[in-house]
Coordinates of C-alpha atoms in Angstrom, one line a residue:
Chain A
X1 CA 76.8 177.4 118.5
X2 CA 73.3 176.1 118.0
X3 CA 71.9 175.0 114.7
X4 CA 68.8 173.3 113.4
X5 CA 69.4 170.0 111.7
X6 CA 66.9 167.5 110.3
X7 CA 67.1 164.2 112.1
X8 CA 66.4 161.5 109.5
X9 CA 65.7 158.8 112.1
X10 CA 63.2 160.8 114.0
X11 CA 62.0 162.7 110.9
X12 CA 62.0 166.1 112.6
X13 CA 64.3 169.1 113.1
X14 CA 66.4 169.1 116.2
X15 CA 68.6 171.6 117.8
X16 CA 72.1 170.5 117.9
X17 CA 74.9 172.1 119.8
X18 CA 78.5 171.9 118.6
X19 CA 81.7 173.8 118.1
X20 CA 81.5 173.1 114.4
X21 CA 82.1 176.6 113.1
X22 CA 85.4 177.2 114.9
X23 CA 87.7 174.9 113.0
X24 CA 85.5 175.1 109.9
X25 CA 86.4 178.8 109.5
X26 CA 90.1 178.1 109.5
X27 CA 92.2 180.5 107.4
X28 CA 94.3 179.5 104.4
X29 CA 94.2 175.9 103.4
X30 CA 97.2 173.9 104.6
X31 CA 99.3 172.3 102.0
X32 CA 99.1 168.7 103.2
X33 CA 97.1 167.2 106.0
X34 CA 96.0 169.3 108.9
X35 CA 97.6 168.9 112.3
X36 CA 95.7 167.4 115.2
X37 CA 97.3 169.8 117.7
X38 CA 95.5 172.7 116.0
X39 CA 92.2 170.9 115.6
X40 CA 88.9 171.3 117.5
X41 CA 87.1 168.0 117.1
X42 CA 83.4 168.2 116.2
X43 CA 82.7 164.5 116.2
X44 CA 84.6 161.3 117.3
X45 CA 84.3 157.7 116.3
X46 CA 86.4 154.6 116.7
X47 CA 86.5 154.0 112.9
X48 CA 85.8 156.6 110.2
X49 CA 85.0 155.1 106.8
X50 CA 85.0 157.4 103.7
X51 CA 82.7 156.0 101.0
X52 CA 79.6 153.8 101.1
X53 CA 80.2 151.3 98.4
X54 CA 80.8 147.6 98.8
X55 CA 84.1 148.1 100.7
X56 CA 82.8 150.8 103.1
X57 CA 79.6 148.9 103.9
X58 CA 81.3 145.6 104.4
X59 CA 83.9 147.3 106.7
X60 CA 81.1 148.9 108.7
X61 CA 79.3 145.6 109.3
X62 CA 82.5 143.6 110.1
X63 CA 83.8 146.3 112.5
X64 CA 80.5 146.3 114.5
X65 CA 80.4 142.5 114.5
X66 CA 83.9 142.4 115.8
X67 CA 82.8 144.6 118.7
X68 CA 83.9 148.0 117.6
X69 CA 81.4 150.5 119.2
X70 CA 81.4 153.6 117.2
X71 CA 81.7 153.3 113.4
X72 CA 80.7 156.0 110.9
X73 CA 80.4 156.0 107.2
X74 CA 80.6 159.3 105.4
X75 CA 79.4 159.6 101.9
X76 CA 80.0 162.5 99.5
X77 CA 76.9 161.9 97.4
X78 CA 73.3 162.5 98.4
X79 CA 72.6 158.8 98.5
X80 CA 74.4 155.7 99.7
X81 CA 76.1 152.9 97.7
X82 CA 78.6 154.7 95.5
X83 CA 79.4 153.2 92.2
X84 CA 78.7 149.8 93.7
X85 CA 74.9 150.6 93.6
X86 CA 74.9 150.9 89.8
X87 CA 77.1 148.1 88.6
X88 CA 76.2 144.7 87.2
X89 CA 76.2 142.8 90.5
X90 CA 78.5 140.0 89.3
X91 CA 80.5 138.3 92.0
X92 CA 83.2 135.7 91.4
X93 CA 84.3 133.3 94.1
X94 CA 85.9 129.8 94.2
X95 CA 84.6 127.0 96.3
X96 CA 81.0 128.2 96.6
X97 CA 77.8 126.3 97.4
X98 CA 76.6 126.8 93.8
X99 CA 79.9 125.3 92.4
X100 CA 79.4 122.3 94.7
X101 CA 75.9 122.0 93.6
X102 CA 76.8 122.2 89.9
X103 CA 79.8 119.9 90.4
X104 CA 82.3 122.5 89.3
X105 CA 85.9 121.9 90.4
X106 CA 87.6 125.1 91.3
X107 CA 90.1 126.5 93.7
X108 CA 91.8 129.6 95.0
X109 CA 94.7 128.7 92.8
X110 CA 92.6 128.5 89.7
X111 CA 90.9 131.8 90.3
X112 CA 94.2 133.5 91.0
X113 CA 95.8 132.0 87.9
X114 CA 93.0 133.3 85.7
X115 CA 93.4 136.8 87.2
X116 CA 97.2 136.8 86.9
X117 CA 96.9 136.0 83.2
X118 CA 94.5 139.0 82.7
X119 CA 96.8 141.1 84.8
X120 CA 99.5 140.6 82.2
X121 CA 102.3 139.9 84.6
X122 CA 101.9 142.9 86.9
X123 CA 99.0 141.9 89.2
X124 CA 99.7 141.5 92.9
X125 CA 99.5 137.8 93.6
X126 CA 99.5 138.0 97.4
X127 CA 96.4 140.3 97.3
X128 CA 94.6 138.2 94.7
X129 CA 95.3 135.1 96.8
X130 CA 94.0 136.8 100.0
X131 CA 90.9 138.0 98.2
X132 CA 90.1 134.6 96.5
X133 CA 90.7 132.8 99.8
X134 CA 88.1 135.0 101.6
X135 CA 85.6 135.6 98.7
X136 CA 83.2 132.8 99.7
X137 CA 83.0 134.3 103.2
X138 CA 82.2 137.7 101.7
X139 CA 79.5 136.1 99.6
X140 CA 78.0 134.7 102.8
X141 CA 78.1 138.1 104.5
X142 CA 76.0 139.4 101.6
X143 CA 73.5 136.5 101.8
X144 CA 73.2 136.8 105.5
X145 CA 72.4 140.5 105.0
X146 CA 69.6 139.5 102.6
X147 CA 71.2 139.7 99.2
X148 CA 69.7 137.3 96.7
X149 CA 71.5 135.7 93.8
X150 CA 70.4 133.8 90.7
X151 CA 70.4 130.0 91.3
X152 CA 73.0 129.5 88.6
X153 CA 76.6 130.5 87.9
X154 CA 78.0 132.3 84.8
X155 CA 81.3 131.9 83.2
X156 CA 82.6 135.4 82.2
X157 CA 85.4 136.2 79.8
X158 CA 88.9 135.1 81.1
X159 CA 87.5 132.8 83.8
X160 CA 88.4 129.1 83.3
X161 CA 85.3 127.8 85.0
X162 CA 81.8 129.1 85.9
X163 CA 82.3 130.9 89.3
X164 CA 80.3 134.1 88.9
X165 CA 77.2 134.7 90.9
X166 CA 74.8 137.5 90.0
X167 CA 72.2 139.3 92.1
X168 CA 68.6 138.5 91.1
X169 CA 68.2 142.2 90.3
X170 CA 71.2 142.1 88.0
X171 CA 72.8 145.0 89.8
X172 CA 75.2 145.7 92.6
X173 CA 72.4 147.4 94.4
X174 CA 71.2 143.9 95.2
X175 CA 74.2 143.8 97.6
X176 CA 74.6 147.5 98.6
X177 CA 71.0 147.9 99.7
X178 CA 71.0 144.8 102.0
X179 CA 74.5 145.8 103.4
X180 CA 73.3 149.4 103.9
X181 CA 70.3 148.2 105.8
X182 CA 72.5 145.8 107.9
X183 CA 74.7 148.8 108.7
X184 CA 71.7 150.7 110.0
X185 CA 70.6 147.7 112.1
X186 CA 74.1 147.5 113.6
X187 CA 73.9 151.2 114.5
X188 CA 76.7 152.2 112.0
X189 CA 76.3 155.9 111.6
X190 CA 75.7 156.8 108.0
X191 CA 75.9 160.4 106.8
X192 CA 75.4 161.6 103.2
X193 CA 76.6 164.8 101.6
X194 CA 79.9 164.8 103.5
X195 CA 82.8 165.5 101.2
X196 CA 86.2 164.4 102.3
X197 CA 88.6 167.3 102.3
X198 CA 91.8 166.2 104.0
X199 CA 93.4 164.0 106.6
X200 CA 94.3 165.2 110.0
X201 CA 97.6 163.9 111.4
X202 CA 99.2 164.0 114.9
X203 CA 102.7 165.2 115.3
X204 CA 104.1 161.7 114.8
X205 CA 102.4 161.4 111.4
X206 CA 99.6 159.2 112.5
X207 CA 96.2 159.8 110.7
X208 CA 93.9 160.6 113.6
X209 CA 90.9 162.1 111.7
X210 CA 89.5 163.8 108.7
X211 CA 88.1 167.2 107.7
X212 CA 84.8 166.9 105.9
X213 CA 82.7 169.5 104.1
X214 CA 79.0 168.9 105.0
X215 CA 75.8 169.4 103.1
X216 CA 77.7 168.9 99.9
X217 CA 75.9 169.2 96.6
X218 CA 78.1 167.4 94.0
X219 CA 76.2 168.8 91.0
X220 CA 76.8 172.4 92.0
X221 CA 80.1 171.6 93.7
X222 CA 79.2 173.5 96.8
X223 CA 79.1 172.7 100.5
X224 CA 76.3 174.5 102.3
X225 CA 77.2 173.2 105.7
X226 CA 80.1 173.7 108.0
X227 CA 83.4 172.0 107.5
X228 CA 83.8 169.6 110.4
X229 CA 86.7 167.8 112.0
X230 CA 86.0 164.1 112.7
X231 CA 88.2 162.2 115.0
X232 CA 89.0 158.5 114.2
X233 CA 90.3 156.8 117.4
X234 CA 91.4 153.7 115.6
X235 CA 91.8 154.8 112.1
X236 CA 90.4 156.0 108.8
X237 CA 89.4 153.7 106.0
X238 CA 89.3 155.2 102.6
X239 CA 86.8 153.3 100.4
X240 CA 86.0 155.9 97.8
X241 CA 86.3 154.0 94.6
X242 CA 88.0 154.9 91.4
X243 CA 88.4 158.1 89.4
X244 CA 86.7 157.2 86.1
X245 CA 84.6 160.4 86.3
X246 CA 87.6 162.7 86.7
X247 CA 88.4 163.5 83.1
X248 CA 91.5 165.6 83.7
X249 CA 93.0 162.9 86.0
X250 CA 92.2 159.9 83.9
X251 CA 93.3 161.5 80.6
X252 CA 96.6 162.6 82.3
X253 CA 97.2 158.9 82.9
X254 CA 95.8 157.7 79.5
X255 CA 95.5 160.5 76.9
X256 CA 93.0 158.4 74.9
X257 CA 90.4 158.7 77.6
X258 CA 89.2 162.2 76.7
X259 CA 85.7 163.6 77.3
X260 CA 84.6 161.8 74.1
X261 CA 84.7 158.6 76.1
X262 CA 82.0 158.7 78.7
X263 CA 81.9 156.5 81.8
X264 CA 79.7 153.9 83.4
X265 CA 80.5 155.2 86.8
X266 CA 78.5 157.2 89.3
X267 CA 79.4 160.9 89.1
X268 CA 81.1 160.8 92.5
X269 CA 84.0 158.6 91.2
X270 CA 86.5 161.5 91.0
X271 CA 89.4 160.3 93.2
X272 CA 90.1 163.2 95.5
X273 CA 90.6 161.0 98.6
X274 CA 93.1 158.9 96.6
X275 CA 95.0 162.1 95.7
X276 CA 95.1 163.1 99.4
X277 CA 96.6 159.7 100.2
X278 CA 99.3 160.3 97.7
X279 CA 99.9 163.7 99.4
X280 CA 100.5 161.8 102.6
X281 CA 103.0 159.6 100.9
X282 CA 101.0 156.6 99.7
X283 CA 102.6 154.6 96.8
X284 CA 100.9 155.3 93.5
X285 CA 100.4 152.0 91.7
X286 CA 99.3 151.3 88.0
X287 CA 97.4 154.6 87.6
X288 CA 97.4 154.4 83.8
X289 CA 95.6 151.0 83.7
X290 CA 92.1 152.3 83.2
X291 CA 89.6 149.8 81.8
X292 CA 86.8 150.7 79.3
X293 CA 83.7 148.5 79.0
X294 CA 83.2 147.4 75.4
X295 CA 79.6 146.4 76.2
X296 CA 78.3 149.9 76.8
X297 CA 75.8 151.9 74.7
X298 CA 76.1 155.5 73.5
X299 CA 72.3 155.6 73.6
X300 CA 71.9 155.7 77.4
X301 CA 74.1 157.1 80.2
X302 CA 76.3 155.1 82.5
X303 CA 76.0 151.3 82.7
X304 CA 72.3 151.5 81.7
X305 CA 70.5 148.5 80.5
X306 CA 72.6 147.6 77.5
X307 CA 75.8 146.7 79.3
X308 CA 74.5 143.5 81.0
X309 CA 72.5 142.7 77.8
X310 CA 75.6 142.8 75.7
X311 CA 77.8 140.9 78.1
X312 CA 75.2 138.1 77.9
X313 CA 74.8 138.3 74.1
X314 CA 78.3 138.8 72.8
X315 CA 79.1 135.1 72.5
X316 CA 76.3 134.6 69.9
X317 CA 76.3 137.9 68.2
X318 CA 78.2 139.8 65.5
X319 CA 79.7 143.3 66.0
X320 CA 79.5 145.2 62.7
X321 CA 81.4 148.2 61.5
X322 CA 78.7 150.4 59.9
X323 CA 80.9 151.8 57.2
X324 CA 82.0 148.4 55.9
X325 CA 79.2 146.1 56.9
X326 CA 81.8 143.7 58.2
X327 CA 82.9 142.3 61.7
X328 CA 85.9 144.0 63.2
X329 CA 86.7 142.0 66.3
X330 CA 86.3 138.8 68.3
X331 CA 83.2 139.7 70.2
X332 CA 84.5 137.9 73.4
X333 CA 88.1 139.0 73.4
X334 CA 89.2 140.7 76.6
X335 CA 87.8 144.1 77.5
X336 CA 90.8 146.1 76.3
X337 CA 91.1 144.4 72.9
X338 CA 87.4 145.0 72.2
X339 CA 87.3 148.6 73.5
X340 CA 90.3 149.6 71.3
X341 CA 88.7 147.9 68.3
X342 CA 85.4 149.7 68.8
X343 CA 87.1 153.1 69.2
X344 CA 88.6 152.7 65.7
X345 CA 85.1 152.8 64.2
X346 CA 85.1 156.2 62.6
X347 CA 83.3 158.0 59.8
X348 CA 85.2 159.9 57.0
X349 CA 85.6 162.9 59.2
X350 CA 87.1 160.8 62.0
X351 CA 84.0 161.2 64.2
X352 CA 82.8 158.2 66.3
X353 CA 80.6 155.8 64.2
X354 CA 79.4 153.4 67.0
X355 CA 79.3 149.8 65.7
X356 CA 76.2 147.7 66.0
X357 CA 75.8 144.4 67.8
X358 CA 73.4 142.2 65.8
X359 CA 71.8 139.2 67.6
X360 CA 69.1 136.7 66.6
X361 CA 66.0 138.1 68.4
X362 CA 65.0 134.7 69.7
X363 CA 68.4 134.4 71.6
X364 CA 68.6 138.1 72.6
X365 CA 65.3 138.1 74.5
X366 CA 66.5 135.5 76.8
X367 CA 68.4 138.2 78.7
X368 CA 66.3 139.7 81.6
X369 CA 67.1 143.2 80.4
X370 CA 66.2 142.7 76.7
X371 CA 62.6 143.9 77.3
X372 CA 63.9 147.1 78.9
X373 CA 66.4 147.6 76.2
X374 CA 63.6 147.6 73.6
X375 CA 61.1 149.6 75.8
X376 CA 63.5 152.4 76.4
X377 CA 64.7 152.8 72.9
X378 CA 68.3 151.7 73.4
X379 CA 67.9 148.6 71.2
X380 CA 65.7 147.8 68.3
X381 CA 64.1 144.8 66.6
X382 CA 64.2 144.4 62.8
X383 CA 62.4 141.8 60.7
X384 CA 65.1 141.7 58.0
X385 CA 68.6 142.8 57.1
X386 CA 67.2 145.3 54.6
X387 CA 65.4 147.4 57.2
X388 CA 68.3 147.1 59.6
X389 CA 70.9 148.2 57.0
X390 CA 68.7 151.2 56.0
X391 CA 68.3 152.3 59.6
X392 CA 72.0 152.2 60.4
X393 CA 73.2 153.2 56.9
X394 CA 75.2 149.9 56.6
X395 CA 76.1 148.7 53.0
X396 CA 73.6 145.9 52.5
X397 CA 75.4 143.4 50.4
X398 CA 78.6 143.2 52.5
X399 CA 76.4 142.9 55.6
X400 CA 74.4 140.0 54.0
X401 CA 77.6 138.3 53.1
X402 CA 79.1 138.8 56.5
X403 CA 76.1 137.4 58.4
X404 CA 76.0 134.3 56.0
X405 CA 79.8 133.8 56.5
X406 CA 79.5 134.1 60.3
X407 CA 76.6 131.7 60.4
X408 CA 78.9 129.3 58.6
X409 CA 81.3 129.6 61.5
X410 CA 78.5 128.9 64.0
X411 CA 77.7 125.7 62.1
X412 CA 81.3 124.6 61.8
X413 CA 82.2 125.6 65.3
X414 CA 85.2 127.7 64.2
X415 CA 85.6 131.4 63.6
X416 CA 88.0 131.7 60.7
X417 CA 87.7 135.5 60.8
X418 CA 88.7 136.4 64.4
X419 CA 89.3 133.2 66.2
X420 CA 86.3 133.6 68.6
X421 CA 85.5 130.6 70.7
X422 CA 82.3 129.3 69.2
X423 CA 81.5 127.0 72.1
X424 CA 78.8 129.2 73.5
X425 CA 77.5 130.1 70.0
X426 CA 76.6 126.5 69.2
X427 CA 73.3 126.4 67.4
X428 CA 72.7 130.1 67.9
X429 CA 72.5 131.5 64.4
X430 CA 72.3 135.2 63.7
X431 CA 69.0 135.0 61.9
X432 CA 65.8 137.1 61.5
X433 CA 64.2 138.7 63.3
X434 CA 67.2 140.6 64.6
X435 CA 67.9 142.6 67.7
X436 CA 70.4 145.5 67.5
X437 CA 72.2 147.7 70.0
X438 CA 74.9 150.3 69.4
X439 CA 78.2 150.0 71.1
X440 CA 80.7 152.5 72.3
X441 CA 83.2 152.0 75.1
X442 CA 82.8 153.7 78.5
X443 CA 85.5 154.2 81.1
X444 CA 84.6 151.6 83.7
X445 CA 87.3 150.7 86.2
X446 CA 90.6 152.1 87.5
X447 CA 93.0 149.2 88.2
X448 CA 95.4 151.7 89.8
X449 CA 95.4 153.4 93.2
X450 CA 97.3 153.3 96.4
X451 CA 99.4 150.4 97.5
X452 CA 98.0 148.3 100.4
X453 CA 98.9 145.1 102.1
X454 CA 96.6 142.2 103.0
X455 CA 95.7 144.1 106.2
X456 CA 94.4 147.0 104.1
X457 CA 97.2 149.2 105.5
X458 CA 98.3 151.9 103.1
X459 CA 102.0 151.8 102.4
X460 CA 104.3 154.8 102.6
X461 CA 106.4 155.4 99.5
X462 CA 109.4 156.6 101.5
X463 CA 109.6 154.2 104.4
X464 CA 107.9 151.2 102.8
X465 CA 105.9 150.8 106.0
X466 CA 102.2 151.2 106.7
X467 CA 101.1 154.8 107.3
X468 CA 99.7 154.7 110.8
X469 CA 96.0 155.1 111.1
X470 CA 95.3 155.0 107.3
X471 CA 93.6 152.1 105.6
X472 CA 92.2 151.7 102.1
X473 CA 90.0 149.1 100.3
X474 CA 88.4 148.6 96.9
X475 CA 88.9 150.4 93.7
X476 CA 90.8 153.2 95.3
X477 CA 93.7 150.8 95.8
X478 CA 96.0 149.6 93.0
X479 CA 98.0 146.6 91.9
X480 CA 95.4 143.9 92.7
X481 CA 94.3 143.4 89.1
X482 CA 97.3 144.5 87.1
X483 CA 96.7 145.6 83.6
X484 CA 93.1 144.4 83.2
X485 CA 90.6 143.3 85.8
X486 CA 88.4 140.3 84.9
X487 CA 84.7 140.8 85.1
X488 CA 83.0 140.0 88.5
X489 CA 86.3 140.3 90.4
X490 CA 85.8 143.7 91.8
X491 CA 82.9 142.9 94.1
X492 CA 84.9 140.2 96.0
X493 CA 87.9 142.5 96.1
X494 CA 85.9 145.4 97.6
X495 CA 84.1 143.2 100.1
X496 CA 87.1 141.1 101.3
X497 CA 89.4 144.1 101.6
X498 CA 86.7 146.1 103.4
X499 CA 86.3 143.2 105.8
X500 CA 90.1 142.8 106.2
X501 CA 90.4 146.5 107.0
X502 CA 87.7 146.2 109.7
X503 CA 89.5 143.2 111.2
X504 CA 92.8 145.0 111.3
X505 CA 91.1 148.0 112.9
X506 CA 89.3 145.8 115.3
X507 CA 92.6 144.4 116.4
X508 CA 92.3 140.9 115.0
X509 CA 94.1 139.1 112.2
X510 CA 93.4 140.1 108.7
Chain B
X1 CA 54.0 164.2 111.4
X2 CA 51.3 166.8 111.9
X3 CA 52.4 167.8 115.4
X4 CA 55.9 168.5 114.2
X5 CA 54.6 170.4 111.2
X6 CA 52.5 172.7 113.4
X7 CA 55.4 173.2 115.7
X8 CA 57.3 174.6 112.7
X9 CA 54.5 176.6 111.4
X10 CA 54.0 174.8 108.2
X11 CA 51.1 176.0 106.1
X12 CA 47.9 174.0 106.5
X13 CA 47.5 174.0 102.7
X14 CA 50.4 171.6 102.5
X15 CA 48.7 169.2 104.7
X16 CA 45.7 169.2 102.4
X17 CA 48.1 168.5 99.7
X18 CA 49.2 165.3 101.5
X19 CA 45.6 164.2 101.8
X20 CA 45.0 164.4 98.0
X21 CA 48.5 163.7 96.8
X22 CA 48.0 160.0 96.1
X23 CA 44.8 160.8 94.2
X24 CA 46.2 163.6 92.2
X25 CA 49.8 162.5 92.0
X26 CA 50.1 163.0 88.3
X27 CA 48.9 166.6 88.4
X28 CA 50.9 167.1 91.6
X29 CA 54.2 166.1 90.1
X30 CA 53.5 168.0 86.9
X31 CA 52.9 171.3 88.6
X32 CA 54.1 174.0 86.4
X33 CA 56.8 176.5 87.2
X34 CA 55.3 180.0 87.6
X35 CA 56.7 183.2 88.7
X36 CA 55.6 184.3 92.2
X37 CA 56.8 187.5 93.8
X38 CA 60.2 187.5 92.0
X39 CA 60.9 183.7 92.2
X40 CA 59.8 180.8 90.1
X41 CA 58.0 178.1 92.0
X42 CA 55.8 175.1 91.4
X43 CA 52.1 176.0 91.0
X44 CA 51.0 173.4 93.6
X45 CA 53.0 175.3 96.2
X46 CA 51.4 178.6 95.1
X47 CA 50.3 179.5 98.6
X48 CA 53.8 179.3 100.0
X49 CA 55.4 181.2 97.1
X50 CA 52.7 183.9 97.0
X51 CA 53.1 184.7 100.7
X52 CA 56.9 184.4 100.8
X53 CA 56.8 181.5 103.1
X54 CA 60.4 180.4 102.4
X55 CA 60.7 179.2 105.9
X56 CA 58.2 176.4 105.2
X57 CA 60.9 174.5 103.4
X58 CA 64.1 176.2 104.1
X59 CA 63.7 176.7 107.8
X60 CA 64.8 180.3 107.6
X61 CA 63.2 183.5 106.4
X62 CA 65.8 184.5 103.8
X63 CA 67.3 181.3 102.6
X64 CA 70.7 181.3 100.9
X65 CA 70.9 177.6 100.1
X66 CA 68.9 174.4 99.7
X67 CA 66.5 173.2 102.3
X68 CA 67.3 170.2 104.5
X69 CA 67.3 166.9 102.5
X70 CA 64.1 165.8 104.2
X71 CA 62.3 169.1 104.4
X72 CA 59.6 167.9 102.0
X73 CA 58.9 165.0 104.2
X74 CA 57.5 167.3 106.9
X75 CA 54.4 167.4 104.8
X76 CA 54.7 164.5 102.4
X77 CA 54.6 161.0 103.8
X78 CA 57.2 158.8 102.1
X79 CA 54.8 155.8 102.3
X80 CA 52.2 157.8 100.3
X81 CA 54.8 158.9 97.7
X82 CA 55.9 155.3 97.3
X83 CA 52.4 154.1 96.9
X84 CA 51.5 156.8 94.4
X85 CA 54.3 155.9 92.0
X86 CA 54.3 152.2 92.4
X87 CA 54.5 150.7 88.9
X88 CA 51.7 148.3 88.0
X89 CA 53.7 145.7 86.1
X90 CA 55.8 143.3 88.1
X91 CA 58.7 143.7 85.7
X92 CA 58.8 147.4 86.6
X93 CA 58.6 147.0 90.3
X94 CA 62.1 148.4 90.9
X95 CA 61.4 151.5 88.8
X96 CA 59.5 153.3 91.5
X97 CA 61.3 156.6 91.8
X98 CA 60.4 156.8 95.5
X99 CA 61.6 153.3 96.3
X100 CA 64.0 152.3 93.6
X101 CA 66.4 149.5 92.9
X102 CA 69.6 151.4 93.5
X103 CA 68.9 153.6 96.5
X104 CA 65.5 152.5 98.0
X105 CA 63.6 155.3 99.6
X106 CA 66.7 157.3 100.4
X107 CA 67.2 159.6 97.5
X108 CA 66.8 163.2 98.8
X109 CA 63.8 164.8 97.0
X110 CA 65.8 167.6 95.5
X111 CA 67.9 165.1 93.5
X112 CA 64.9 164.7 91.2
X113 CA 62.5 167.6 91.9
X114 CA 63.3 171.2 91.2
X115 CA 61.0 173.5 93.2
X116 CA 62.4 176.7 91.6
X117 CA 63.7 175.4 88.3
X118 CA 63.4 172.4 86.0
X119 CA 65.4 169.4 87.1
X120 CA 66.3 166.1 85.4
X121 CA 65.5 163.1 87.5
X122 CA 68.4 161.2 88.9
X123 CA 67.7 158.1 86.8
X124 CA 68.3 160.1 83.6
X125 CA 72.1 159.7 84.4
X126 CA 71.8 156.2 83.0
X127 CA 68.2 155.5 81.8
X128 CA 65.8 156.8 79.3
X129 CA 62.8 156.6 81.5
X130 CA 59.8 158.8 80.5
X131 CA 59.5 161.5 83.1
X132 CA 58.5 164.1 80.6
X133 CA 56.9 166.3 83.2
X134 CA 60.4 167.2 84.4
X135 CA 61.1 169.2 81.3
X136 CA 64.8 169.0 81.4

């Protein structure tokens, strides 16, 4: 059949001929994967990548650089980058040039040890070790593609040394955009609005392709194009991210994560490709370990501006329960501890009463997003505690007493209330004028997913062996981080495992 | 651009629109929804709606779905759109909706612009930017 398609590269409509309609009109949906023997192929590539976040883009680049000819990335959303394009752009790696420059001693062992501790005993050490060992190379791939990083390191919660880079734009898009451009330069085919439907297997059970619904509009949940069968000569890499935006699925794993808790994630993070991998027999790992970000704001959607602002300001700020005027947590405890404490902030009817983060304005404005936070009405400046208390209906006297008490801890260097490390609060009193944001946790990251090995092969739950032709990388995989992922450890994971998958598919060592 | 447009029979009025779009961008983006011949449409595309020129954007006479992602770019030049919405302040340089931090120039027009209905801009998922003309 002939149809008219818009050719983005040439910016004009072109007539294309294909057999697309034939298989797309197949009758009743098959229960599991479709069979190759019944399939009419519409397109064929050496490697088919599902998802265009860090993992998918890195895999595309690495595959081409390893000499694989035909590589295609299919993205469900209208635009490329997935959730990676809207995160904080924080990248942890040991043994980097900046660590050398700053004289920081670090090692793969150190980074893995920090992550194992946060993983609370169930993180996969072999994967962590593989990722930490290759993280500096992944960083170099980003820099080679044009990603720019701040000329300093940060030390995030749970990390024993400063090892975290951040893009100059304070966002993962500072990596996805350069990687996406690099993919285009390397002639990686990139196609938007293609929703993964199911895998296609040959009679021996090897994954040989995928069925994709084209011209997909996620907001209306309709596909206006044909369903196409895309052949993957070497294999299919699933790099589709987590399922934070799938409320039914996430609350089935963790019943506290109802619709009342929103998410930092892109709307496409709904997990259907992960579920299809389970249908093929992939091992489900740690699905209930879903992390909420305690630094998010209820006054904006997603990650917004406040998240990075809060991450920076928590060490020298107080989080206040608006009903009591008192602190209720260690502001730099791990993510889960803080998220749980925030969710307990309720009014008399049990409705959410988002706590406030109060910071001395002179410190708060040092964060690059502070101006935006004020400009877009997601944070506010107050000259005194009286006006602040009036605005948020906080009892004034307890609030005054709390701030005075906390400032005492700042001076003494010891938090007698919650045991917060006051090292980074040294000399940073919470004093007028004040800056305030509201806090409410948002579902941020799914530690669980399918089991993979260091070659990014997906493991079969019955045989314990790799499912032929099927690979996965990034948040869609499980086990790497255990119970709780440390901040800035997802980007290296996604990139390294995407690269590893590409190397496996290209025929080299992982 | 123009050769291709003529090939597809795009209305000349749209080309005029391109010429003045940079100048009148504010007005252009704020075009009101009005009813034309049974369908709501933007006032700046009145000529197309009045004369039932669905094909101009949808490529077919009686469309059942959305136009191709880049249909708007048959008449509108991306470079001009980028220039027209480039923020003045350096600190806002990444907030150009037509060349933004997260997705560059690649967000399909229909993700932010509703030709037949009001539409929230994509950035409203996470940010409180002021695009009040979108009336969502």
